[in-house]
Amino acid sequence: MNDAHVRIFAAIAAIPRGRVASYGAIAARAGLPGRARLVGRALGEVPEGMELPWFRVIRSNGQIAFPAGSRGFKEQSRRLKAEGVEVKNGRVPLATFGLDADLDRALWGMPG
DNA sequence: CTACTGACCGCGA
DNA sequence: GTCGCGGCCAGTA
């Protein structure tokens, strides 16, 4: 655990229910632009007891990052569907469930 | 030190 | 839709 991880977790925790955000977007919101891979690494280091909506983090193209059919893949798609997010063939339509500019501003208070 | 890997990203062809 | 390439950088061998 380090400061970068803490900020990454905070950004993930801010994703509202029924929405998803990309690794790159989380990295940017954590003050770490261009470091999407670090977000992936941080997610692999999440303490087991920690309450974190990790399943709301997907790739920039809408795909679930886990290999199709893997345990993580099933778990993630299950949780997303459980809160109303459409998962079709391992992919989420970002146009509908992604964070647009307005919601992004409302969440993280960027002036607009 | 080099080399390879990984829950990634964007651009160009 | 596909493939390739460079960027990013912490871990591991």
mmCIF file of C-alpha atoms (C1' of nucleotides) in Angstrom:
data_model
loop_
_atom_site.group_PDB
_atom_site.id
_atom_site.type_symbol
_atom_site.label_atom_id
_atom_site.label_comp_id
_atom_site.label_asym_id
_atom_site.label_seq_id
_atom_site.Cartn_x
_atom_site.Cartn_y
_atom_site.Cartn_z
ATOM 1 C CA MET A 1 0.000 0.000 0.000
ATOM 2 C CA ASN A 2 1.156 3.491 -0.861
ATOM 3 C CA ASP A 3 -0.307 6.913 -1.562
ATOM 4 C CA ALA A 4 -0.988 6.144 -5.214
ATOM 5 C CA HIS A 5 -3.030 3.068 -4.274
ATOM 6 C CA VAL A 6 -5.029 5.033 -1.730
ATOM 7 C CA ARG A 7 -5.944 7.688 -4.301
ATOM 8 C CA ILE A 8 -6.815 5.009 -6.843
ATOM 9 C CA PHE A 9 -9.113 3.277 -4.365
ATOM 10 C CA ALA A 10 -10.748 6.587 -3.532
ATOM 11 C CA ALA A 11 -11.444 7.281 -7.198
ATOM 12 C CA ILE A 12 -12.948 3.828 -7.642
ATOM 13 C CA ALA A 13 -15.087 4.211 -4.536
ATOM 14 C CA ALA A 14 -16.566 7.357 -6.103
ATOM 15 C CA ILE A 15 -18.028 5.535 -9.106
ATOM 16 C CA PRO A 16 -21.804 5.616 -8.633
ATOM 17 C CA ARG A 17 -23.959 2.518 -8.611
ATOM 18 C CA GLY A 18 -25.050 1.427 -12.077
ATOM 19 C CA ARG A 19 -22.088 3.119 -13.742
ATOM 20 C CA VAL A 20 -18.624 2.066 -14.880
ATOM 21 C CA ALA A 21 -15.296 3.846 -15.417
ATOM 22 C CA SER A 22 -12.177 2.917 -17.368
ATOM 23 C CA TYR A 23 -8.762 2.209 -15.887
ATOM 24 C CA GLY A 24 -7.386 5.292 -17.583
ATOM 25 C CA ALA A 25 -10.166 7.496 -16.233
ATOM 26 C CA ILE A 26 -9.576 6.233 -12.710
ATOM 27 C CA ALA A 27 -5.867 6.862 -13.039
ATOM 28 C CA ALA A 28 -6.532 10.410 -14.235
ATOM 29 C CA ARG A 29 -9.006 11.049 -11.394
ATOM 30 C CA ALA A 30 -6.417 9.743 -8.948
ATOM 31 C CA GLY A 31 -3.955 12.323 -10.193
ATOM 32 C CA LEU A 32 -1.971 9.726 -12.146
ATOM 33 C CA PRO A 33 -2.640 10.437 -15.830
ATOM 34 C CA GLY A 34 -1.310 7.862 -18.253
ATOM 35 C CA ARG A 35 -0.884 5.246 -15.570
ATOM 36 C CA ALA A 36 -3.820 2.944 -16.231
ATOM 37 C CA ARG A 37 -1.613 -0.090 -15.649
ATOM 38 C CA LEU A 38 -0.994 1.040 -12.119
ATOM 39 C CA VAL A 39 -4.744 0.934 -11.554
ATOM 40 C CA GLY A 40 -4.802 -2.663 -12.728
ATOM 41 C CA ARG A 41 -1.947 -3.468 -10.389
ATOM 42 C CA ALA A 42 -3.648 -1.708 -7.486
ATOM 43 C CA LEU A 43 -6.827 -3.716 -8.060
ATOM 44 C CA GLY A 44 -4.799 -6.872 -7.745
ATOM 45 C CA GLU A 45 -3.630 -5.620 -4.367
ATOM 46 C CA VAL A 46 -7.021 -4.778 -2.866
ATOM 47 C CA PRO A 47 -7.216 -6.106 0.714
ATOM 48 C CA GLU A 48 -9.847 -8.834 0.949
ATOM 49 C CA GLY A 49 -11.887 -7.203 3.654
ATOM 50 C CA MET A 50 -11.983 -3.853 1.845
ATOM 51 C CA GLU A 51 -15.318 -2.668 0.544
ATOM 52 C CA LEU A 52 -14.627 -1.429 -2.972
ATOM 53 C CA PRO A 53 -16.676 -1.454 -6.205
ATOM 54 C CA TRP A 54 -13.773 -2.934 -8.179
ATOM 55 C CA PHE A 55 -16.241 -4.482 -10.634
ATOM 56 C CA ARG A 56 -17.131 -0.999 -11.941
ATOM 57 C CA VAL A 57 -13.670 -0.657 -13.464
ATOM 58 C CA ILE A 58 -13.403 -1.866 -17.046
ATOM 59 C CA ARG A 59 -11.289 -1.250 -20.128
ATOM 60 C CA SER A 60 -11.562 1.923 -22.169
ATOM 61 C CA ASN A 61 -13.322 -0.037 -24.916
ATOM 62 C CA GLY A 62 -15.968 -1.321 -22.510
ATOM 63 C CA GLN A 63 -14.624 -4.832 -22.126
ATOM 64 C CA ILE A 64 -14.172 -6.651 -18.846
ATOM 65 C CA ALA A 65 -10.438 -6.970 -18.230
ATOM 66 C CA PHE A 66 -10.515 -10.591 -17.055
ATOM 67 C CA PRO A 67 -10.317 -13.417 -19.573
ATOM 68 C CA ALA A 68 -13.789 -14.524 -20.688
ATOM 69 C CA GLY A 69 -14.989 -17.433 -18.607
ATOM 70 C CA SER A 70 -12.552 -16.863 -15.762
ATOM 71 C CA ARG A 71 -13.780 -16.572 -12.234
ATOM 72 C CA GLY A 72 -13.152 -12.837 -12.071
ATOM 73 C CA PHE A 73 -14.978 -12.372 -15.333
ATOM 74 C CA LYS A 74 -18.090 -14.139 -14.100
ATOM 75 C CA GLU A 75 -18.014 -12.376 -10.764
ATOM 76 C CA GLN A 76 -17.666 -8.959 -12.365
ATOM 77 C CA SER A 77 -20.394 -9.426 -14.955
ATOM 78 C CA ARG A 78 -22.693 -10.860 -12.294
ATOM 79 C CA ARG A 79 -22.227 -7.886 -9.992
ATOM 80 C CA LEU A 80 -22.659 -5.380 -12.814
ATOM 81 C CA LYS A 81 -25.878 -6.983 -14.002
ATOM 82 C CA ALA A 82 -27.071 -7.072 -10.396
ATOM 83 C CA GLU A 83 -27.076 -3.268 -10.346
ATOM 84 C CA GLY A 84 -28.600 -2.816 -13.773
ATOM 85 C CA VAL A 85 -25.530 -2.515 -15.978
ATOM 86 C CA GLU A 86 -25.873 -4.231 -19.324
ATOM 87 C CA VAL A 87 -23.106 -6.757 -20.002
ATOM 88 C CA LYS A 88 -23.263 -8.249 -23.478
ATOM 89 C CA ASN A 89 -20.553 -10.661 -24.586
ATOM 90 C CA GLY A 90 -18.197 -9.414 -21.887
ATOM 91 C CA ARG A 91 -18.715 -5.833 -22.930
ATOM 92 C CA VAL A 92 -20.519 -2.818 -21.434
ATOM 93 C CA PRO A 93 -21.919 -0.045 -23.676
ATOM 94 C CA LEU A 94 -19.997 2.966 -22.397
ATOM 95 C CA ALA A 95 -22.323 5.382 -24.184
ATOM 96 C CA THR A 96 -25.036 4.347 -21.739
ATOM 97 C CA PHE A 97 -23.221 3.353 -18.546
ATOM 98 C CA GLY A 98 -19.953 5.246 -18.764
ATOM 99 C CA LEU A 99 -19.292 8.501 -16.937
ATOM 100 C CA ASP A 100 -20.076 11.407 -19.224
ATOM 101 C CA ALA A 101 -18.790 14.954 -18.737
ATOM 102 C CA ASP A 102 -21.719 16.108 -16.623
ATOM 103 C CA LEU A 103 -21.650 13.202 -14.227
ATOM 104 C CA ASP A 104 -17.887 13.358 -14.062
ATOM 105 C CA ARG A 105 -18.072 16.999 -13.031
ATOM 106 C CA ALA A 106 -20.788 16.286 -10.495
ATOM 107 C CA LEU A 107 -18.693 13.550 -8.931
ATOM 108 C CA TRP A 108 -15.259 15.048 -8.885
ATOM 109 C CA GLY A 109 -16.138 18.714 -8.977
ATOM 110 C CA MET A 110 -14.114 19.723 -11.964
ATOM 111 C CA PRO A 111 -15.089 23.239 -13.070
ATOM 112 C CA GLY A 112 -16.941 23.316 -16.332
ATOM 113 C "C1'" DC B 1 22.347 -3.791 -14.747
ATOM 114 C "C1'" DT B 2 18.914 -6.436 -18.675
ATOM 115 C "C1'" DA B 3 14.545 -8.973 -19.869
ATOM 116 C "C1'" DC B 4 9.876 -10.095 -19.378
ATOM 117 C "C1'" DT B 5 5.263 -9.615 -17.680
ATOM 118 C "C1'" DG B 6 0.853 -7.436 -16.680
ATOM 119 C "C1'" DA B 7 -7.252 -6.522 -14.223
ATOM 120 C "C1'" DC B 8 -4.070 -0.753 -19.660
ATOM 121 C "C1'" DC B 9 -4.355 3.136 -23.583
ATOM 122 C "C1'" DG B 10 -4.322 5.596 -27.971
ATOM 123 C "C1'" DC B 11 -3.001 6.006 -32.657
ATOM 124 C "C1'" DG B 12 -2.483 4.466 -37.278
ATOM 125 C "C1'" DA B 13 -3.063 1.165 -41.110
ATOM 126 C "C1'" DG C 1 -13.421 -5.867 -36.969
ATOM 127 C "C1'" DT C 2 -7.969 -6.934 -36.901
ATOM 128 C "C1'" DC C 3 -2.810 -6.123 -36.112
ATOM 129 C "C1'" DG C 4 1.304 -3.496 -34.780
ATOM 130 C "C1'" DC C 5 3.877 -0.010 -32.035
ATOM 131 C "C1'" DG C 6 5.172 3.063 -28.347
ATOM 132 C "C1'" DG C 7 3.969 4.696 -23.885
ATOM 133 C "C1'" DC C 8 3.314 3.763 -18.989
ATOM 134 C "C1'" DC C 9 5.963 1.511 -14.660
ATOM 135 C "C1'" DA C 10 6.024 -1.916 -10.469
ATOM 136 C "C1'" DG C 11 7.455 -6.674 -9.679
ATOM 137 C "C1'" DT C 12 10.095 -10.540 -10.480
ATOM 138 C "C1'" DA C 13 13.873 -13.418 -12.175
#
